Amino acid sequence: MEQHLPRGSRPKRQKARSVAQAYLALLADRGVDYLFGNAGTDFAPLVEAFAQAAQAGISVPRPILAAHENLAVAMAHGYGMVSRRIPAVMVHVSVGTANMICAAMNAARENVAMLLTAGRSPLTETGLFGSRDGYIHWAQEMYDQAGMIREIVKWDYELRNAEQLATVVDRALAIAASEPRGPVYLSLPREVIAARISETGAPPPSRSAAAAPPAPDADAIAAAARELANAKRPLIVTSNAGRDAAAFAALARFAERFAIPVVQHRPRYLSLPSSHPMNLGFDPARLVPMADAILVIESDVPWIPSRIGPRPDCKVVHCGLDPLFTRTPIRGFPCDVAVTGGTLAVLSSLASALEEFADAQSLATRRRWIADERAALIAGWKTALDAAARKAPLDPAWVSHCIDRAKEPHAIVINEYTLFPEHCTFELPDLYFGSSAASGLGWGAAAALGAKLARPHGSVIAVVGDGAYMFSNPVAVHHAAALHDLPVLFVVMNNAMWGAVERSTLAMYPDGQASRSNAPPFVHLAKLPAFERICEAAGGNGERVEDPASLPGALERAMSVVSKERRQALVNVICGPGGTA
Ligand SMILES: Cc1ncc(C[n+]2csc(CCOP(=O)(O)OP(=O)(O)O)c2C)c(N)n1
Ligand SMILES: [Mg+2]
């Protein structure tokens, strides 16, 4: 978009005419490249400020219109997740805030930093520039607008005057960027951002540094090392070690050096290459009960205690930026040592501490055991895939395998839980992202658009269920893909149901009445629209696949549309039951 100067260029010294204009210039100066927005009457000063900035050549974030608030926040999530930069989001007062909360929960639980903002109904009924001039300005006001989202964000505030602008924005960004990272929320009343200010020029550089994470405590590392060194069957369980992309290689080295198998339970960030010899898949059920020491790295739920658990004498070490997950009300996993720190720092300290205990003979014995476990695991996956192959309706395991075959080696895959990662190969960090532990559905398709914004030259594939697709507000998603030139491939694993609801009902009531019913309520999604035509309606390419033999060809055509024609594409794959949520 021509009105925006390239990243890194300093804004011209220019008289800012409004707080809104100074605010936008400040965001750009602080490295906020994008402002995802869903507008209302509170946006008037910002709309004007964007137009003035374009005319005056002032650098401001690029505005990204999203036709629903959850889409705006989930796009920002995808963008921040891939780029690790901080996006801003602006929504319409109380009602816009209400609409964005689900997506904000997803981002908060995955520690994705973002500046969430909302207008506030004009405070004054008359007398100021920007005072109330619409009947909505009374009913949309709330006693505590931020209260709706306060539990989710790390910090909230309301901008009250121009003088505090830099202090407030810098504090918001510094808190969002400090580990554990997360969204912050700032409300912007209309008269405050409409106020005129005489001169600002380029904002002074920020003096609000993000806080560095704590270094792992030496005693805690020594205690953790003792537990691991004494173990014959140690195990690492992680969900998010790879959130720090540098930790990806560190975990690979650590696991290999000390011969410790790794299970990635419900990964949101990939933590280990698929082909790594210590990679023992995604299900902790077999290994946790065998383990005599478990190192939990950045995992809120390392196993499901109602299904399995470690032996009573198994020692458990939790490490992470918030190893006790203090924002989760109840979480009772056994914990003998808790180490606070980033994965890279923890692994490096632990590696030094473990070196003195390393005994080549026992490591070699363990390596053989892990190799056997891995061979058995891979054989099991192959058996499952063979059984799934070419079934009609299509089996999600087979669809996962076909997606893997079709994708380029550096493609990013965003999985809103229906893809089976064990049937795919991901060798590098940041090529696979799973949906948030909060599991607010409707995330995947939108996050893929944000990921594409962060990696415009790479291919991005979103894999979603029919339920998740409809939660994502598909018309708004396809509109955003077209509007912002974000050609993404959407694969819908369409089993015409909320399979998770059925699985949960059968798990609780295996012999219940619902299990004998052909049509239990709140499970089947009959009369679904032709999803492929929703994508087509936005100028994309759509295909429906019912015959397993035609899936590889359909995926190949869709990839080619995305990469060569730069158009979005959707493959609606008619599937049978599957999934694991
Ligand atoms: C916002 C929101 N509402 C409801 C749910 C509960 N929920 C979890 S999974 C699921 C079904 C998703 O269906 P689909 O994407 O088709 O996947 P399937 O289970 O069929 O594999 C639902 C409704 C949720 N996680 N988030
Ligand atoms: Mg479904």
XYZ file of C-alpha atoms and ligand atoms in Angstrom:
608
model
C 0.000 0.000 0.000
C 1.681 3.117 -1.257
C 0.872 5.404 1.644
C 3.064 3.402 4.003
C 6.779 3.912 4.193
C 9.019 0.848 4.296
C 9.653 -0.730 7.683
C 12.462 0.967 9.545
C 12.218 4.335 7.771
C 11.888 7.220 10.221
C 8.823 9.415 9.960
C 9.373 12.914 8.599
C 9.289 15.657 11.180
C 5.790 16.876 10.806
C 3.228 18.656 12.902
C 0.836 15.992 14.213
C -2.668 17.340 14.097
C -4.366 14.975 16.470
C -3.533 12.514 19.203
C -4.687 9.805 16.792
C -2.046 10.809 14.304
C 0.661 11.000 16.962
C -0.497 7.602 18.214
C -0.203 5.943 14.821
C 3.210 7.504 14.190
C 4.311 6.305 17.606
C 3.178 2.737 16.909
C 5.141 2.688 13.659
C 8.180 4.131 15.403
C 7.949 1.369 18.028
C 7.969 -1.339 15.389
C 4.253 -2.074 15.070
C 3.895 -2.869 11.369
C 0.218 -3.754 11.218
C -2.974 -2.523 12.797
C -5.747 -5.088 12.354
C -9.055 -3.325 12.673
C -12.794 -3.651 12.784
C -14.206 -0.175 12.890
C -17.055 1.906 14.282
C -17.821 5.529 15.028
C -14.942 5.577 17.487
C -12.552 5.177 14.553
C -13.278 8.567 12.999
C -10.116 10.248 14.355
C -8.040 7.229 13.299
C -9.513 7.114 9.802
C -8.701 10.792 9.441
C -5.243 10.280 10.900
C -4.438 7.461 8.464
C -5.536 9.672 5.559
C -3.467 12.590 6.805
C -0.436 10.404 7.373
C -0.697 9.133 3.801
C -0.902 12.645 2.489
C 1.982 13.901 4.626
C 4.190 10.843 4.094
C 4.244 9.926 7.765
C 5.053 6.321 8.542
C 2.178 4.508 10.249
C 1.241 0.832 10.665
C -0.461 -0.736 7.686
C -4.199 -0.933 8.333
C -5.624 -4.428 7.828
C -9.397 -4.460 7.695
C -11.062 -7.575 9.100
C -14.826 -7.946 8.861
C -15.087 -9.620 12.280
C -13.192 -8.981 15.498
C -12.258 -12.618 16.078
C -10.789 -12.630 12.594
C -8.795 -9.470 13.346
C -7.324 -10.918 16.543
C -6.688 -14.381 15.099
C -4.946 -12.824 12.090
C -2.829 -10.795 14.503
C -2.170 -14.035 16.412
C -0.945 -15.805 13.274
C 1.189 -12.844 12.332
C 2.746 -12.487 15.803
C 3.191 -16.250 16.191
C 5.267 -16.483 13.024
C 7.082 -13.132 13.095
C 7.415 -12.752 16.908
C 6.696 -9.050 16.282
C 3.916 -7.218 18.088
C 0.812 -6.367 16.075
C -1.890 -3.924 17.134
C -5.606 -4.599 16.886
C -8.341 -1.994 17.175
C -12.022 -2.816 17.616
C -15.216 -0.915 18.245
C -15.816 0.010 21.917
C -17.644 -2.431 24.196
C -19.344 -4.492 21.500
C -16.145 -4.963 19.513
C -14.311 -5.949 22.675
C -17.012 -8.532 23.410
C -16.571 -10.015 19.948
C -12.786 -10.327 20.158
C -12.552 -12.070 23.519
C -12.495 -15.657 22.262
C -9.576 -14.950 19.942
C -7.839 -12.964 22.693
C -8.089 -16.013 24.981
C -6.363 -18.112 22.331
C -3.524 -15.606 22.051
C -3.165 -15.180 25.806
C -2.866 -18.913 26.476
C -0.156 -19.183 23.821
C 1.752 -16.118 25.031
C 1.408 -14.235 21.790
C 2.148 -10.573 22.437
C -0.241 -8.042 20.939
C -1.586 -4.600 21.632
C -5.358 -4.958 21.738
C -7.166 -1.666 21.630
C -10.750 -0.509 21.479
C -12.473 2.791 21.225
C -14.558 4.026 24.085
C -17.867 5.722 23.659
C -17.297 9.454 23.842
C -17.240 10.362 27.533
C -18.862 13.778 27.131
C -22.423 14.389 25.935
C -21.543 17.720 24.444
C -18.876 20.379 24.446
C -15.746 18.695 23.110
C -14.597 17.836 19.623
C -15.664 14.186 19.347
C -18.445 14.402 21.997
C -21.436 12.111 21.587
C -23.277 12.574 18.330
C -25.056 9.252 17.884
C -27.682 7.465 19.929
C -25.396 4.436 20.345
C -23.001 6.547 22.385
C -25.136 6.119 25.484
C -26.032 2.447 25.301
C -22.574 1.235 24.281
C -20.890 2.819 27.266
C -20.047 0.442 30.108
C -19.009 0.963 33.691
C -15.941 -1.160 33.122
C -15.389 -1.943 29.466
C -11.959 -3.415 30.132
C -13.446 -5.659 32.827
C -14.716 -8.013 30.123
C -11.196 -8.801 29.022
C -9.191 -8.069 32.181
C -8.813 -11.709 33.184
C -7.313 -12.479 29.803
C -4.828 -9.671 29.253
C -1.657 -8.867 31.191
C -2.456 -5.199 31.633
C -5.195 -2.757 30.726
C -5.519 0.982 30.759
C -7.396 3.846 29.203
C -5.608 6.668 27.430
C -6.724 9.797 29.234
C -4.688 12.588 27.692
C -2.157 13.402 25.027
C 0.640 14.085 27.471
C 0.754 10.436 28.543
C 0.619 8.949 25.057
C 4.197 7.693 24.792
C 4.298 6.537 28.421
C 1.105 4.526 28.001
C 1.960 2.983 24.633
C 5.535 2.164 25.616
C 4.391 0.586 28.849
C 1.759 -1.445 27.005
C 4.295 -2.732 24.485
C 6.965 -3.445 27.100
C 4.554 -5.492 29.209
C 3.223 -7.389 26.181
C 6.790 -8.198 25.108
C 8.035 -9.314 28.538
C 7.992 -13.062 29.133
C 5.657 -14.740 29.512
C 4.384 -12.613 26.662
C 0.743 -11.891 26.000
C -1.929 -9.445 24.927
C -2.487 -6.109 26.668
C -5.577 -3.919 26.281
C -5.844 -0.185 25.878
C -9.049 1.766 25.411
C -8.996 4.992 23.448
C -11.884 7.398 24.120
C -12.934 9.335 21.070
C -12.434 12.867 22.413
C -8.974 11.945 23.698
C -7.710 10.687 20.345
C -9.505 13.477 18.482
C -7.836 16.176 20.593
C -5.501 18.447 18.724
C -1.923 18.741 19.788
C 0.407 21.450 18.644
C 3.694 19.778 17.788
C 5.231 16.406 18.296
C 7.732 15.730 15.560
C 9.348 12.329 15.644
C 8.677 10.635 18.973
C 11.692 10.257 21.252
C 13.061 6.714 21.356
C 11.388 4.365 23.799
C 13.045 4.041 27.197
C 10.680 1.216 28.179
C 12.624 -1.958 27.601
C 10.845 -5.271 27.902
C 11.944 -7.196 30.983
C 14.484 -9.955 30.387
C 13.340 -13.379 31.596
C 14.830 -14.713 34.831
C 17.908 -16.916 34.544
C 17.355 -20.469 35.784
C 18.213 -20.832 39.456
C 21.448 -22.786 39.991
C 20.113 -24.873 42.902
C 16.967 -25.790 41.002
C 19.063 -26.800 37.977
C 21.309 -28.938 40.187
C 18.245 -30.635 41.707
C 16.716 -31.227 38.273
C 20.013 -32.617 36.956
C 20.245 -35.061 39.875
C 16.770 -36.426 39.143
C 17.500 -36.858 35.456
C 20.978 -38.282 35.976
C 19.651 -40.961 38.330
C 16.938 -42.037 35.927
C 17.014 -45.102 33.703
C 13.898 -44.165 31.761
C 13.857 -40.360 31.614
C 11.355 -38.639 29.367
C 10.840 -35.124 28.056
C 7.280 -33.941 27.469
C 6.828 -30.604 25.778
C 4.117 -28.642 24.039
C 5.794 -25.359 23.281
C 9.576 -25.549 23.631
C 9.762 -24.362 20.018
C 8.039 -21.071 20.790
C 11.609 -19.869 21.037
C 12.799 -20.979 17.603
C 16.390 -21.125 18.906
C 15.284 -23.691 21.487
C 14.317 -26.058 18.669
C 17.944 -26.850 17.833
C 18.912 -26.776 21.520
C 16.303 -29.411 22.405
C 17.459 -31.597 19.517
C 21.060 -31.431 20.789
C 20.093 -31.942 24.426
C 17.843 -34.947 23.801
C 20.440 -36.548 21.545
C 23.374 -35.911 23.871
C 21.687 -37.363 26.952
C 19.549 -39.946 25.140
C 16.212 -38.720 26.435
C 13.111 -39.405 24.337
C 10.773 -36.507 23.599
C 6.988 -36.573 23.346
C 5.289 -33.448 22.033
C 1.887 -33.380 23.674
C -0.636 -31.209 21.821
C 2.126 -29.035 20.327
C 1.316 -25.469 19.405
C 4.869 -24.811 18.251
C 6.987 -27.565 16.781
C 9.826 -28.483 19.148
C 11.728 -31.302 17.431
C 12.278 -32.434 13.832
C 10.068 -35.326 12.760
C 13.097 -37.414 11.817
C 14.982 -36.843 15.075
C 16.048 -40.155 16.662
C 14.686 -39.061 20.065
C 11.296 -38.095 18.627
C 8.713 -40.429 20.120
C 5.657 -38.777 18.733
C 2.731 -36.970 20.235
C 1.076 -39.341 22.679
C 2.471 -39.564 26.217
C 0.230 -42.529 27.139
C 2.821 -45.265 26.650
C 5.946 -43.553 27.953
C 4.745 -41.558 30.971
C 3.825 -44.659 33.030
C 7.244 -46.186 32.229
C 9.280 -43.124 33.132
C 11.289 -42.724 36.330
C 11.992 -39.024 35.671
C 10.045 -36.599 33.501
C 11.268 -33.226 32.336
C 8.215 -31.166 31.404
C 9.189 -28.249 29.164
C 6.627 -25.533 28.483
C 3.664 -27.860 28.723
C 0.483 -26.890 30.528
C -0.938 -30.406 30.207
C 1.873 -32.956 29.843
C -0.579 -35.861 30.057
C -4.242 -36.384 30.914
C -4.289 -37.532 34.573
C -7.712 -39.179 34.339
C -6.262 -41.518 31.688
C -2.639 -42.101 32.650
C -0.020 -40.925 35.088
C 3.554 -41.469 36.167
C 4.537 -44.032 38.802
C 4.481 -42.650 42.342
C 8.281 -42.762 42.538
C 8.778 -40.991 39.209
C 10.373 -37.571 39.723
C 8.854 -34.722 37.755
C 10.645 -31.492 36.854
C 8.680 -28.656 35.289
C 10.443 -25.869 33.492
C 9.186 -22.862 31.627
C 8.747 -19.132 31.809
C 5.867 -19.788 34.213
C 6.379 -23.449 35.083
C 3.361 -23.616 37.401
C 1.045 -21.962 34.835
C -0.165 -19.533 37.435
C -2.907 -18.166 35.174
C -4.562 -21.614 35.127
C -6.820 -21.928 38.187
C -6.308 -25.654 38.843
C -3.376 -27.723 37.727
C -2.192 -30.475 40.035
C 0.531 -32.323 38.130
C 3.178 -33.688 40.482
C 6.130 -31.347 40.618
C 9.352 -32.137 42.505
C 11.409 -29.334 41.004
C 10.160 -26.252 39.161
C 12.647 -24.204 37.172
C 11.643 -20.776 35.941
C 13.365 -19.725 32.747
C 13.348 -19.782 28.972
C 13.853 -23.174 27.342
C 17.174 -22.236 25.789
C 18.636 -21.070 29.106
C 17.237 -24.029 31.038
C 18.567 -26.569 28.547
C 21.954 -24.957 28.434
C 22.272 -24.933 32.253
C 20.899 -28.448 32.547
C 23.274 -29.715 29.876
C 26.284 -28.352 31.768
C 25.039 -29.862 35.008
C 24.313 -33.259 33.431
C 27.650 -33.539 31.641
C 29.464 -34.716 34.774
C 27.019 -37.602 35.222
C 27.021 -38.714 31.592
C 28.030 -42.337 31.340
C 28.647 -43.571 27.808
C 27.612 -47.141 28.555
C 24.210 -46.391 30.032
C 23.531 -43.774 27.383
C 24.258 -46.329 24.678
C 21.900 -48.839 26.311
C 19.173 -46.245 26.478
C 19.729 -45.191 22.896
C 19.037 -48.755 21.802
C 15.827 -48.838 23.807
C 14.706 -45.518 22.297
C 15.545 -46.742 18.797
C 13.352 -49.811 19.386
C 10.528 -47.672 20.752
C 10.783 -45.338 17.787
C 10.803 -48.182 15.287
C 7.689 -49.668 16.905
C 5.982 -46.286 16.937
C 6.687 -45.649 13.262
C 5.535 -49.156 12.374
C 2.296 -48.489 14.263
C 1.759 -45.255 12.396
C 2.334 -47.034 9.118
C -0.169 -49.744 10.002
C -2.738 -47.083 10.904
C -2.053 -45.226 7.680
C -2.322 -48.388 5.592
C -5.686 -49.097 7.189
C -6.782 -45.515 6.512
C -5.505 -45.376 2.959
C -8.057 -44.826 0.246
C -11.040 -45.314 2.552
C -14.250 -43.558 1.530
C -15.406 -41.375 3.146
C -11.801 -40.272 3.532
C -9.932 -40.931 6.752
C -8.301 -37.867 8.407
C -5.057 -39.842 8.864
C -4.868 -40.441 5.130
C -5.801 -36.834 4.369
C -2.972 -35.726 6.678
C -0.542 -37.930 4.775
C -1.732 -36.558 1.412
C -1.333 -32.978 2.651
C 2.179 -33.859 3.749
C 2.974 -35.287 0.327
C 1.587 -32.240 -1.447
C 3.195 -29.509 0.604
C 6.492 -27.840 -0.169
C 9.245 -28.588 2.370
C 9.082 -25.052 3.800
C 5.311 -24.693 3.807
C 3.740 -23.560 7.068
C 0.900 -25.766 8.275
C -1.631 -24.318 10.702
C -3.607 -27.092 12.340
C -6.892 -26.403 14.036
C -6.594 -29.902 15.434
C -7.954 -32.166 12.661
C -4.555 -32.845 11.030
C -2.613 -35.805 12.421
C 0.970 -34.513 12.805
C 2.353 -38.050 13.073
C 1.516 -38.564 9.408
C 3.455 -35.457 8.382
C 7.091 -34.414 8.302
C 8.337 -31.137 9.698
C 12.083 -30.799 9.908
C 12.486 -27.129 10.827
C 11.034 -24.839 13.498
C 7.995 -22.713 12.704
C 6.614 -25.005 10.013
C 3.812 -26.386 12.165
C 1.481 -24.514 14.502
C -1.316 -26.095 16.494
C -4.400 -24.390 17.860
C -4.286 -22.704 21.232
C -4.760 -24.668 24.424
C -7.783 -22.421 25.013
C -9.217 -23.989 21.851
C -11.497 -21.105 20.955
C -12.650 -22.438 17.605
C -12.446 -20.326 14.478
C -8.748 -19.658 14.808
C -6.996 -21.683 12.117
C -8.203 -20.100 8.890
C -7.614 -16.592 10.235
C -4.258 -17.403 11.808
C -3.136 -18.745 8.442
C -3.832 -15.351 6.885
C -1.718 -13.701 9.577
C 1.049 -16.245 9.014
C 0.978 -15.426 5.304
C 1.345 -11.753 6.131
C 4.434 -12.613 8.177
C 5.875 -14.899 5.459
C 4.566 -13.471 2.203
C 6.838 -15.631 0.071
C 6.172 -18.955 1.768
C 3.163 -21.169 1.293
C 0.675 -21.469 4.129
C -1.866 -24.255 4.567
C -4.700 -24.127 7.098
C -6.214 -27.466 8.089
C -9.547 -27.114 9.841
C -12.645 -29.177 10.562
C -16.039 -28.297 9.155
C -17.009 -27.038 12.582
C -13.873 -24.936 13.023
C -14.290 -23.545 9.508
C -17.789 -22.291 10.269
C -16.631 -20.815 13.585
C -13.973 -18.875 11.650
C -16.567 -16.709 9.951
C -15.666 -17.994 6.491
C -17.109 -15.147 4.462
C -14.995 -12.681 6.432
C -11.931 -14.953 6.145
C -12.154 -15.307 2.361
C -12.882 -11.608 2.038
C -9.717 -10.768 4.020
C -7.645 -13.201 1.945
C -8.781 -11.486 -1.252
C -8.639 -7.941 0.087
C -5.137 -8.200 1.488
C -3.738 -10.465 -1.219
C -3.090 -13.393 1.108
C -3.367 -16.547 -0.987
C -3.650 -19.391 1.484
C -4.740 -22.991 0.982
C -7.596 -24.039 3.256
C -8.212 -27.762 3.662
C -11.488 -28.557 5.396
C -11.705 -32.047 6.856
C -15.436 -32.251 6.607
C -17.060 -35.045 8.600
C -20.346 -33.135 8.771
C -20.246 -33.108 12.536
C -18.748 -31.786 15.690
C -16.836 -35.013 16.089
C -15.310 -33.887 19.373
C -18.771 -33.681 20.917
C -19.580 -37.205 19.774
C -16.263 -38.584 21.046
C -16.788 -36.904 24.393
C -20.340 -38.277 24.718
C -19.230 -41.810 23.841
C -16.290 -41.587 26.253
C -18.565 -40.616 29.152
C -21.557 -42.778 28.202
C -20.174 -45.703 26.170
C -23.401 -47.695 26.627
C -25.723 -44.741 26.928
C -28.812 -43.951 24.951
C -26.973 -41.446 22.768
C -24.533 -44.162 21.669
C -27.472 -46.097 20.213
C -29.031 -43.093 18.531
C -28.478 -42.326 14.861
C -28.931 -38.652 15.425
C -27.962 -37.483 18.889
C -28.508 -33.729 19.154
C -25.619 -31.261 18.947
C -23.359 -33.659 17.077
C -24.352 -33.827 13.417
C -24.161 -30.836 11.131
C -26.553 -31.856 8.393
C -27.260 -29.725 5.340
C -23.885 -28.072 5.293
C -23.323 -25.498 2.578
C -20.809 -26.197 -0.193
C -17.762 -24.704 1.494
C -15.785 -24.692 -1.752
C -18.291 -22.282 -3.230
C -17.833 -19.829 -0.361
C -14.173 -19.564 -1.318
C -15.095 -19.309 -4.995
C -17.494 -16.493 -4.199
C -14.516 -14.500 -2.928
C -12.524 -15.123 -6.105
C -10.700 -18.227 -4.889
C -10.591 -21.748 -6.197
C -12.779 -24.425 -4.639
C -12.926 -28.196 -4.976
C -14.923 -30.873 -3.230
C -13.290 -34.264 -2.834
C -15.207 -37.439 -2.065
C -13.096 -39.972 -3.890
C -9.801 -40.734 -2.109
C -8.046 -41.253 -5.427
C -8.728 -37.683 -6.464
C -7.356 -36.031 -3.308
C -3.668 -35.781 -4.351
C -4.625 -34.191 -7.666
C -7.010 -31.748 -5.991
C -4.339 -30.705 -3.498
C -1.801 -30.260 -6.267
C -4.187 -28.077 -8.281
C -5.001 -26.018 -5.205
C -1.304 -25.479 -4.421
C -0.699 -24.369 -7.955
C -3.592 -21.866 -7.822
C -2.160 -20.460 -4.608
C 1.452 -20.207 -5.748
C 1.127 -19.463 -9.472
C -2.125 -17.512 -9.655
C -1.800 -16.011 -6.157
C -5.420 -16.867 -5.448
C -6.733 -18.515 -2.309
C -8.010 -22.080 -2.604
C -10.165 -24.388 -0.548
C -10.388 -28.154 -0.701
C -13.505 -29.512 0.969
C -12.590 -33.096 1.850
C -15.526 -35.303 2.748
C -14.219 -37.331 5.672
C -15.376 -40.010 8.018
C -14.944 -39.741 11.776
C -11.512 -39.113 13.223
C -9.728 -36.488 15.243
C -8.461 -36.481 18.771
C -9.812 -33.420 20.594
C -15.656 -21.118 20.482
C -15.808 -22.575 20.767
N -17.055 -23.094 20.858
C -17.215 -24.422 21.082
C -16.140 -25.243 21.267
C -16.355 -26.729 21.610
N -15.854 -27.605 20.551
C -14.641 -28.190 20.638
S -14.288 -29.153 19.331
C -15.792 -28.829 18.633
C -16.177 -29.447 17.333
C -15.324 -28.960 16.194
O -15.781 -29.552 15.017
P -14.830 -29.772 13.804
O -13.957 -28.610 13.603
O -15.688 -30.162 12.658
O -13.873 -30.970 14.197
P -14.277 -32.514 14.520
O -14.454 -32.585 15.992
O -15.507 -32.853 13.768
O -13.094 -33.287 14.071
C -16.530 -27.968 19.416
C -17.857 -27.469 19.049
C -14.863 -24.629 21.219
N -13.736 -25.324 21.406
N -14.726 -23.318 20.930
Mg -16.241 -31.972 12.012
